[in-house]
Short mmCIF file of the C-alpha atoms (twelve columns), coordinates in Angstrom:
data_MODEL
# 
_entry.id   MODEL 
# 
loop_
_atom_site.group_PDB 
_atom_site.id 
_atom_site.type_symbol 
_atom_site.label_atom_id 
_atom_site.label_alt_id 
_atom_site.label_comp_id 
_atom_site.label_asym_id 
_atom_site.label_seq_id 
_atom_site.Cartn_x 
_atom_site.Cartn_y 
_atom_site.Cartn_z 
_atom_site.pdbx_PDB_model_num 
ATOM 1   C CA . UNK A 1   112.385 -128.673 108.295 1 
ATOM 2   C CA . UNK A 2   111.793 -130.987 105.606 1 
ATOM 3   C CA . UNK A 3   111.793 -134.732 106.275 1 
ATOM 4   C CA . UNK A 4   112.788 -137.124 103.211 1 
ATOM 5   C CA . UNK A 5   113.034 -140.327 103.528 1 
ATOM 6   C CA . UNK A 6   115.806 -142.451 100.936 1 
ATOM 7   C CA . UNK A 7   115.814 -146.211 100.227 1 
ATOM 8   C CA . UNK A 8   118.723 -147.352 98.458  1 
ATOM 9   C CA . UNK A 9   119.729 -151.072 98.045  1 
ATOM 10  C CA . UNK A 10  122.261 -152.701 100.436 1 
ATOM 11  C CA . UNK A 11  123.622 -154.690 98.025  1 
ATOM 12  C CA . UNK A 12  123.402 -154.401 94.085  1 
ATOM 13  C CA . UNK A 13  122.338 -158.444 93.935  1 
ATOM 14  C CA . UNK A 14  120.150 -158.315 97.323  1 
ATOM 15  C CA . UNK A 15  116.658 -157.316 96.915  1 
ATOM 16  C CA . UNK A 16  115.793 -155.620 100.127 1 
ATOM 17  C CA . UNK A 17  116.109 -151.957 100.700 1 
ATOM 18  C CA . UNK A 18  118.045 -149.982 103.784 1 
ATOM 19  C CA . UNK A 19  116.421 -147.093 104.732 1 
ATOM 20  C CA . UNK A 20  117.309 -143.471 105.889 1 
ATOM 21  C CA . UNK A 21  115.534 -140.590 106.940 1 
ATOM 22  C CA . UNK A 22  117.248 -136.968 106.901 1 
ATOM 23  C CA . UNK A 23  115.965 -133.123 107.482 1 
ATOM 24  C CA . UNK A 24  115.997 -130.645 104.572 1 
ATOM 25  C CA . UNK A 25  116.136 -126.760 105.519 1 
ATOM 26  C CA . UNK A 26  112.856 -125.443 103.883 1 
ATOM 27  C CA . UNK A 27  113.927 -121.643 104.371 1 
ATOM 28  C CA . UNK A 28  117.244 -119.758 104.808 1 
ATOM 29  C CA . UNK A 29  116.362 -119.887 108.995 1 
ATOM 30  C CA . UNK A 30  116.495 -123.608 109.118 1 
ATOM 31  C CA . UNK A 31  119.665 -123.593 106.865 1 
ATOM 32  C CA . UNK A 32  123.360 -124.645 108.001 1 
ATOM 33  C CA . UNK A 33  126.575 -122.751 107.317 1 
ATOM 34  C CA . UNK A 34  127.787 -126.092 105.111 1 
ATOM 35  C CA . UNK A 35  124.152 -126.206 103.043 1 
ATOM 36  C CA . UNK A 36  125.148 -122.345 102.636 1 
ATOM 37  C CA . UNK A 37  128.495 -123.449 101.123 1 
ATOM 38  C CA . UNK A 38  127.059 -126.304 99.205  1 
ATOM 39  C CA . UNK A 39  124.319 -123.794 97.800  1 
ATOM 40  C CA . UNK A 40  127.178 -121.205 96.417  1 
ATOM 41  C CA . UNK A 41  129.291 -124.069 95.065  1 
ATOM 42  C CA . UNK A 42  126.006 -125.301 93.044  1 
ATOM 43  C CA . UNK A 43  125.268 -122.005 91.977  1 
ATOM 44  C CA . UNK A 44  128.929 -121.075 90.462  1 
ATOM 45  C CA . UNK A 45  129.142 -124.738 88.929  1 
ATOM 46  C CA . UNK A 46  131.759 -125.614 91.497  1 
ATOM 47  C CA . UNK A 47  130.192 -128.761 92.673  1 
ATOM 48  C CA . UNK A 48  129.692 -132.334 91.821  1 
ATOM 49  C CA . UNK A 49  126.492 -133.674 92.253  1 
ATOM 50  C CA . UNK A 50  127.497 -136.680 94.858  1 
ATOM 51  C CA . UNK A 51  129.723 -133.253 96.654  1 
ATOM 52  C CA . UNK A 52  126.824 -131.110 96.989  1 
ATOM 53  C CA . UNK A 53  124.028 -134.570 97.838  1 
ATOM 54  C CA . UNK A 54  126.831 -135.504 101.109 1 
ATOM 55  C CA . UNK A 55  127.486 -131.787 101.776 1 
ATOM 56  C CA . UNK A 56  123.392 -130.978 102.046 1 
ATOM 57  C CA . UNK A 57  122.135 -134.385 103.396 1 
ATOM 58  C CA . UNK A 58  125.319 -135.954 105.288 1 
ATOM 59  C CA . UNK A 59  124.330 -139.049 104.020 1 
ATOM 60  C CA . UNK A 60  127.827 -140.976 103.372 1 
ATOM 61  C CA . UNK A 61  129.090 -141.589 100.243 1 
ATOM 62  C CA . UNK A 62  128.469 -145.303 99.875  1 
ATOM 63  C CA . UNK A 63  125.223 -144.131 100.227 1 
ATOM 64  C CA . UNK A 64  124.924 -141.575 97.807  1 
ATOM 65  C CA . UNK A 65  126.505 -143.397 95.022  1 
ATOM 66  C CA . UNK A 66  123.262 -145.624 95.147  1 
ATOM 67  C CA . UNK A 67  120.720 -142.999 95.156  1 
ATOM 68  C CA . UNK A 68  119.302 -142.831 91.494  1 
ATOM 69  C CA . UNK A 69  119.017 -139.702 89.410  1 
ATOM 70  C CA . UNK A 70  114.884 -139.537 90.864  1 
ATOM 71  C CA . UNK A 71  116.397 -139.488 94.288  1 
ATOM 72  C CA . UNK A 72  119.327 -136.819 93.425  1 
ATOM 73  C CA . UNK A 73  116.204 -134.474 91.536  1 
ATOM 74  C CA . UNK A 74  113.948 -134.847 94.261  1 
ATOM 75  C CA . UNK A 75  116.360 -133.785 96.914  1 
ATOM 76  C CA . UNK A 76  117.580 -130.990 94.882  1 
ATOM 77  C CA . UNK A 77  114.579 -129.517 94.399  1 
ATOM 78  C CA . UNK A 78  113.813 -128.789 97.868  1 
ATOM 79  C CA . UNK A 79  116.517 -126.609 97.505  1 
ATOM 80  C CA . UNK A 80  114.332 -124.290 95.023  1 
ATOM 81  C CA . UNK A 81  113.007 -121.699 97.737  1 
ATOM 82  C CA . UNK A 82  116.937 -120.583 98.126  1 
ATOM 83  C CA . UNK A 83  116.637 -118.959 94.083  1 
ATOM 84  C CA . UNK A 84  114.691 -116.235 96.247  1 
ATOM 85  C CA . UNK A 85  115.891 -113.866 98.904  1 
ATOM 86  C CA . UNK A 86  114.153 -113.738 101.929 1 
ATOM 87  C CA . UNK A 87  114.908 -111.785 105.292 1 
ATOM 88  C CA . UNK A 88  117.175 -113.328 108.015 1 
ATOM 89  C CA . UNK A 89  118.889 -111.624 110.831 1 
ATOM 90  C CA . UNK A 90  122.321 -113.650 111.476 1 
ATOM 91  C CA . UNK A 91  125.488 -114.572 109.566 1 
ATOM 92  C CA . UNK A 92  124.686 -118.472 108.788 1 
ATOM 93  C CA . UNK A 93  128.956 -118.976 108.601 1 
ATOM 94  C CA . UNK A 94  129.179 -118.431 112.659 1 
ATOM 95  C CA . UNK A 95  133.250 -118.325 111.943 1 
ATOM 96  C CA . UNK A 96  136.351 -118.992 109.322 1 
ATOM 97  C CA . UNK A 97  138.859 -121.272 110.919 1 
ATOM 98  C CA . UNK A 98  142.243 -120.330 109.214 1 
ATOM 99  C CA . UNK A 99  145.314 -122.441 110.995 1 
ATOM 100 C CA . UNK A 100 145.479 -121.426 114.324 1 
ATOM 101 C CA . UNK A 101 143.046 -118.573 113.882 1 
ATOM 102 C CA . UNK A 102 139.626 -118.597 114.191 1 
ATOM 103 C CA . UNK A 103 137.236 -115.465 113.302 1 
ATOM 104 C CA . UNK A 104 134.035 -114.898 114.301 1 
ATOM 105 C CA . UNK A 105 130.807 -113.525 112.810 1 
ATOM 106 C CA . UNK A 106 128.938 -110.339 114.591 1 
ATOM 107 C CA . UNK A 107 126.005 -111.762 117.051 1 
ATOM 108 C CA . UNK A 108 122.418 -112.584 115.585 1 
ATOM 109 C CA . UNK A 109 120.155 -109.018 114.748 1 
ATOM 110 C CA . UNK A 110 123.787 -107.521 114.665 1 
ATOM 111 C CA . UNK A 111 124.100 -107.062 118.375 1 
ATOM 112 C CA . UNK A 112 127.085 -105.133 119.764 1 
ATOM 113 C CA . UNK A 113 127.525 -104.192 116.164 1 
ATOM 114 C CA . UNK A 114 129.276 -100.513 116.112 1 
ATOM 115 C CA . UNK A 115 127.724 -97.837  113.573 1 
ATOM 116 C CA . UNK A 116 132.006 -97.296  112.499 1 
ATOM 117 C CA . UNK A 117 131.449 -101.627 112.007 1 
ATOM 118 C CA . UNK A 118 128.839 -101.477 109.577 1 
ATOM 119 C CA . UNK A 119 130.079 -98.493  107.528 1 
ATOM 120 C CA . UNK A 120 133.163 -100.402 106.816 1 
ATOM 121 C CA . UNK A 121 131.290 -103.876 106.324 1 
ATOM 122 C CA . UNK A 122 128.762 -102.378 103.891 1 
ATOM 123 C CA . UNK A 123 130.866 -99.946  102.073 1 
ATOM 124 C CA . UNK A 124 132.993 -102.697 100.878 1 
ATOM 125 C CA . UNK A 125 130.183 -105.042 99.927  1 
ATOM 126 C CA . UNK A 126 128.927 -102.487 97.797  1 
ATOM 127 C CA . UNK A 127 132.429 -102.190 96.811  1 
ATOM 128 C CA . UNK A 128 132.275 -105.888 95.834  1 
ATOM 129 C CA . UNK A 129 128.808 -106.371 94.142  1 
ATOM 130 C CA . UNK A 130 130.023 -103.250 91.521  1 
ATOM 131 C CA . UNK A 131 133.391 -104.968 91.107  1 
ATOM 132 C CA . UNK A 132 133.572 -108.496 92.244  1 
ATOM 133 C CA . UNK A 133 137.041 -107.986 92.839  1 
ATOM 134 C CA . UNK A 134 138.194 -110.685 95.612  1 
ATOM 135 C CA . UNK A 135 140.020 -107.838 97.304  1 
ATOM 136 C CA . UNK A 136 136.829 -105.962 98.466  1 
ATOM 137 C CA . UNK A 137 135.020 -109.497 99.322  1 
ATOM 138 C CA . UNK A 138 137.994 -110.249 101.606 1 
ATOM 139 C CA . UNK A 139 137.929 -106.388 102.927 1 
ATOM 140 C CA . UNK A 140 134.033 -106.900 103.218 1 
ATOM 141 C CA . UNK A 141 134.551 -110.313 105.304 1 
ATOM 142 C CA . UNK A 142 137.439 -108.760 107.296 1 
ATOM 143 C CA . UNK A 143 135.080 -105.939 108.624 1 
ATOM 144 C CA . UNK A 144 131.992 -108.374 109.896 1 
ATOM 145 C CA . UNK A 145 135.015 -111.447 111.407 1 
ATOM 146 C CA . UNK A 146 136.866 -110.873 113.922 1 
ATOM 147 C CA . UNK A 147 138.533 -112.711 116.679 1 
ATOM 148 C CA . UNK A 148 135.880 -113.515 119.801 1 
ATOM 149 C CA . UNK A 149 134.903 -110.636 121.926 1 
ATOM 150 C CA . UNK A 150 136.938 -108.434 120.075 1 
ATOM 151 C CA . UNK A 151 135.690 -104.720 119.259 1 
ATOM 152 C CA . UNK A 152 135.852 -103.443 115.758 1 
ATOM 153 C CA . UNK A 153 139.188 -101.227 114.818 1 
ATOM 154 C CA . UNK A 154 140.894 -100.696 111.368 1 
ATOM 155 C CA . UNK A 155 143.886 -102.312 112.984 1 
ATOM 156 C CA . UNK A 156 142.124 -105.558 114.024 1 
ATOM 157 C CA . UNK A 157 140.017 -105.692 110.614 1 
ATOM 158 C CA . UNK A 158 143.445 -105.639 108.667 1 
ATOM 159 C CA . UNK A 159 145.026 -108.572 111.177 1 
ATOM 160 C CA . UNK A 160 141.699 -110.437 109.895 1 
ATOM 161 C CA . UNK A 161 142.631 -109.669 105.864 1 
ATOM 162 C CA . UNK A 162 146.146 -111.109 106.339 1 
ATOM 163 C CA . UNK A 163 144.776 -114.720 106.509 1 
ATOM 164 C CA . UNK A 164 141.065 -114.415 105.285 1 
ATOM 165 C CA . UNK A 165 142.657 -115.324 101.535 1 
ATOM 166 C CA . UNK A 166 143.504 -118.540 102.598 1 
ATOM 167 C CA . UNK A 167 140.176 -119.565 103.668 1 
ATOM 168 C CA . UNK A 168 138.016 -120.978 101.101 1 
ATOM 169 C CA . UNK A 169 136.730 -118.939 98.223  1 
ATOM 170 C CA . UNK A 170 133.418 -120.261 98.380  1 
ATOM 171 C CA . UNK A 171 133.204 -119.970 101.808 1 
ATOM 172 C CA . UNK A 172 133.362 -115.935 101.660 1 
ATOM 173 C CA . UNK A 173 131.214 -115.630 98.801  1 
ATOM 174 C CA . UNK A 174 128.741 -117.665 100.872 1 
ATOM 175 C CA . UNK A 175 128.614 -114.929 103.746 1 
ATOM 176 C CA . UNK A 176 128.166 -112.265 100.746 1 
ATOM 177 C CA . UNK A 177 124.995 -113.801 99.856  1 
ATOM 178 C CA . UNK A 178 124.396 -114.249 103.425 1 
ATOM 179 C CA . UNK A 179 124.585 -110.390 103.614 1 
ATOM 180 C CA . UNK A 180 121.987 -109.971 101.063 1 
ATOM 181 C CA . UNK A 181 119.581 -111.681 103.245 1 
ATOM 182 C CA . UNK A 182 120.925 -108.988 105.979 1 
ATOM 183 C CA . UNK A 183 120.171 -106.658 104.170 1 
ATOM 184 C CA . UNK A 184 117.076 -107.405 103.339 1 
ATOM 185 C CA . UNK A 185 115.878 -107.690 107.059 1 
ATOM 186 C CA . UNK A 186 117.311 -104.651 107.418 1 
ATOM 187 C CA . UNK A 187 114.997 -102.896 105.307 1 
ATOM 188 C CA . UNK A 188 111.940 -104.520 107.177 1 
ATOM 189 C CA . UNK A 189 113.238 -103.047 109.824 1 
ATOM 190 C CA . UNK A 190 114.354 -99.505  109.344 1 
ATOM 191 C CA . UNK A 191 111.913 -99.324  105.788 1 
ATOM 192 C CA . UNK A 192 112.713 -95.474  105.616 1 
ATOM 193 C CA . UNK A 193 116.487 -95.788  105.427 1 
ATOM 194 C CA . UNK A 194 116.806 -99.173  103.443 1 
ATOM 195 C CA . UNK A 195 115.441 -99.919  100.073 1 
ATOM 196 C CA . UNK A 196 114.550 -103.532 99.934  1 
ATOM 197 C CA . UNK A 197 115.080 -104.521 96.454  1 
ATOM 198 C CA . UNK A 198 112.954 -107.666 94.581  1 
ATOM 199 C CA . UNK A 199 114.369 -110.807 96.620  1 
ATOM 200 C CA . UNK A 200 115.841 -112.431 93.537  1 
ATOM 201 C CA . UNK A 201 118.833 -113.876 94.164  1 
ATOM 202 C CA . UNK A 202 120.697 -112.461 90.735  1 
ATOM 203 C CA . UNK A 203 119.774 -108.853 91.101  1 
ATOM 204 C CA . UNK A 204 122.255 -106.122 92.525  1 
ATOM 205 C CA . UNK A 205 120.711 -104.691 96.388  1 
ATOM 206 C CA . UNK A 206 120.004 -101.160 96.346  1 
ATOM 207 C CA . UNK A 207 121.571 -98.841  98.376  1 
ATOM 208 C CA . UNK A 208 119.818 -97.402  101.372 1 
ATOM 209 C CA . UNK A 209 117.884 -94.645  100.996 1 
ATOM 210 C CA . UNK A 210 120.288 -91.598  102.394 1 
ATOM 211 C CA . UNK A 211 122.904 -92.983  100.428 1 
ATOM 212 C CA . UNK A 212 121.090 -92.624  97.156  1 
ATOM 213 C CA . UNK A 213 123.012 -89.354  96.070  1 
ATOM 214 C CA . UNK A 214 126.586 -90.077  97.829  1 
ATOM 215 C CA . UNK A 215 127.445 -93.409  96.222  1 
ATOM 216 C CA . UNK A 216 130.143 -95.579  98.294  1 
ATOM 217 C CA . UNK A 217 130.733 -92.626  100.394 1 
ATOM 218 C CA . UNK A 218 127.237 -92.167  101.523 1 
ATOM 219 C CA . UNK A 219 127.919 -93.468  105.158 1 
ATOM 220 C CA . UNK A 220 130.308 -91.805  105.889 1 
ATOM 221 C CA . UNK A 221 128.657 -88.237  105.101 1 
ATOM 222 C CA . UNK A 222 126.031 -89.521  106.991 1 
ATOM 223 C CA . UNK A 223 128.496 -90.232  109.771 1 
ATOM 224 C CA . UNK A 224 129.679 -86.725  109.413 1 
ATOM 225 C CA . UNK A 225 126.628 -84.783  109.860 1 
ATOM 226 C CA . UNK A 226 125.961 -86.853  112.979 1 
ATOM 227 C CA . UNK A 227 129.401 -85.710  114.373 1 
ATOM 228 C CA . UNK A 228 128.707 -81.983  113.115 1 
ATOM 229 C CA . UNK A 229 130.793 -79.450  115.223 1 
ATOM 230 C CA . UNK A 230 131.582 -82.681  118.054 1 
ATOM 231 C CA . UNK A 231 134.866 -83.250  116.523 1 
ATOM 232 C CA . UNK A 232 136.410 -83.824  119.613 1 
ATOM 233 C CA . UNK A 233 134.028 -86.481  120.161 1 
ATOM 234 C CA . UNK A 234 134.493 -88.182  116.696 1 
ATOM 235 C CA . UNK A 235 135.193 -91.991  118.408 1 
ATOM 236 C CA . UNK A 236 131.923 -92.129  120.631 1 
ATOM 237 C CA . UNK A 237 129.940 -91.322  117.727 1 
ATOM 238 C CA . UNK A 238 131.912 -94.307  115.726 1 
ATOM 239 C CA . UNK A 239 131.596 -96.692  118.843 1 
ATOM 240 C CA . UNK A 240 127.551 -96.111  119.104 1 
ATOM 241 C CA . UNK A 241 125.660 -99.326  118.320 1 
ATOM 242 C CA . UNK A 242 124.268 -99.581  115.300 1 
ATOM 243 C CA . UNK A 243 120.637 -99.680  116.223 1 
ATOM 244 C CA . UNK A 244 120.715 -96.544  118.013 1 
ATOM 245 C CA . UNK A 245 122.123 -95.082  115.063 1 
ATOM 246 C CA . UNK A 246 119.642 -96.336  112.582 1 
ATOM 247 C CA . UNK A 247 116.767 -95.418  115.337 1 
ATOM 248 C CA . UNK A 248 117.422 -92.003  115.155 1 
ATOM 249 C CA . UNK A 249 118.552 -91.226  111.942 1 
ATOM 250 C CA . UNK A 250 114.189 -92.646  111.376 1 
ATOM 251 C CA . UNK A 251 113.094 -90.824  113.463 1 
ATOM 252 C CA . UNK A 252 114.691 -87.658  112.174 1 
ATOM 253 C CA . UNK A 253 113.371 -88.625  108.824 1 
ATOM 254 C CA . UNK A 254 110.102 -89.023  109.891 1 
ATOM 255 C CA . UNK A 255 110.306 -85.565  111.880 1 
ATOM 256 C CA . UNK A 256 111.399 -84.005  108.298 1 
ATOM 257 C CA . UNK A 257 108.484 -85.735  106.468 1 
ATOM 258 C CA . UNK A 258 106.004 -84.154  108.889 1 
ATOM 259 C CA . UNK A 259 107.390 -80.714  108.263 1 
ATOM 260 C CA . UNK A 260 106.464 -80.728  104.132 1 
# 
C-alpha cells in the first residue's frame, strides 16, 4: 500500500492547511471490491472525477471538492499499474447484495470449486468477451455467486440469474475483469492447460490449451472423455474439485509429451 498524504484548506479565506493521510492499493492484491468498481466506472467513462476520488480514497466530499486538479492527477495516477493484468487468485467483489438476497463469490484459489462449476463459469465468460451481450455476463456471474455454503447446480445458478440484473451493471463487469486476473493465475499454475495471454487489460484471454480446437464447447468434451464408458457415474465426475481435475488432466499431458 501506497501512503499519500492531502492538504486542502479548511476554509477558502483561512490560510492554514488540514491534513489527511490515506492508503492507495499499489497492485490488484491490495485492491478493494469498491476501488474495483470505481476502476470499471473510470474505464467505461461512467464516472465523475469527485465519484471515482471519494469512491478510491473515502475521503468525504467536502474534502474532495478542495483538492486541486495536481492533487486529483497525482492520485489518479497511482492507479496506472491497474492498465496491466497481473495474476490474483480471489474474486475482489466477495458478494452482490440484491434486496433480501445476498450471493456469494467462490473461496480464494477457487476452493471447493466443482470441475461442473467452472465449465459453466468459464464457458459463459468466453461467451461474453465474443459477444458482450449482458445475458452471458449475468449467466457468467450466476455460475461463480451463489447463496453461502451452497453447492453449484443448474437449478441454484438460474435462482441467482433471476435477480443478478438488478444489481449494478458495473458491478458485474467489475468481477469479469476480475476473472481475467483468474485466469491469468490460472495459467501460472496449470501452464500446460492455460495459455496466459499478454496482461493488457484491452486484449481478448485465450482459451486454454485443450480447448484450442473445440471452441465454447471445449470443456465439456473434455468433461466427456474423463467420464468415458462411467456413464453411470456422470455426477461424481461433475462434483470433483476443480484442482484435482486440472492436476490430472497435466499430468496426462505431460505423460503424452514423454511418449513423442
Amino acid at each position: 500500500m501506497k501512503e499519500v498524504v492531502v492538504q486542502y484548506p479548511m476554509f477558502s479565506f483561512f490560510p492554514l492547511k488540514h491534513e489527511r493521510r490515506v492508503m492507495l492499493p499499489e497492485c490488484w492484491q491490495e485492491i478493494t471490491g469498491e476501488q474495483l468498481i470505481a476502476i470499471t466506472r473510470l474505464k467505461d467513462n461512467l464516472v465523475s472525477d469527485n465519484d471515482f476520488m471519494q469512491m478510491v480514497t473515502g475521503l468525504p466530499r467536502k474534502v474532495i471538492r478542495n483538492l486541486s486538479k495536481f492533487h486529483f492527477w497525482n492520485i489518479v495516477s497511482c492507479f496506472d499499474w491497474a492498465s496491466e493484468l497481473k495474476p490474483h487468485n480471489q474474486f475482489i467483489i466477495e458478494k452482490i447484495t440484491v434486496n433480501k438476497t445476498v450471493l456469494h463469490a467462490p473461496m480464494h484459489k477457487l476452493k471447493k470449486v466443482s470441475f461442473s462449476q467452472f465449465i459453466f463459469a468459464d464457458t459463459y465468460f468466453s461467451d461474453f468477451m465474443a459477444s458482450q451481450s449482458e445475458t452471458d455476463l449475468n449467466r457468467f456471474v450466476a455460475a461463480w455467486y451463489l447463496p453461502r455454503g451452497k453447492k453449484f447446480s443448474e437449478q441454484l445458478m438460474e435462482q441467482s440469474l433471476a435477480v443478478l440484473p438488478q444489481a449494478a451493471k458495473t458491478t458485474r463487469e467489475s468481477i469479469a475483469l476480475n476473472y481475467l486476473l483468474i485466469r491469468q493465475w490460472l495459467a501460472d499454475v496449470y501452464p500446460l492447460i492455460f495459455l496466459k495471454d499478454n496482461g493488457k487489460e484491452n486484449e481478448k484471454p485465450k482459451s486454454p490449451d485443450l480447448r484450442q480446437a473445440g471452441g465454447n464447447s471445449g470443456w465439456i468434451k473434455i468433461f466427456e472423455k474423463l467420464v468415458g464408458d462411467d456413464i453411470v457415474n456422470t455426477d461424481k465426475y461433475a462434483t470433483l474439485p476443480l484442482h484435482n481435475v486440472l492436476r490430472f488432466l497435466s499430468a496426462r499431458i505431460k505423460e503424452n509429451m514423454k511418449r513423442k
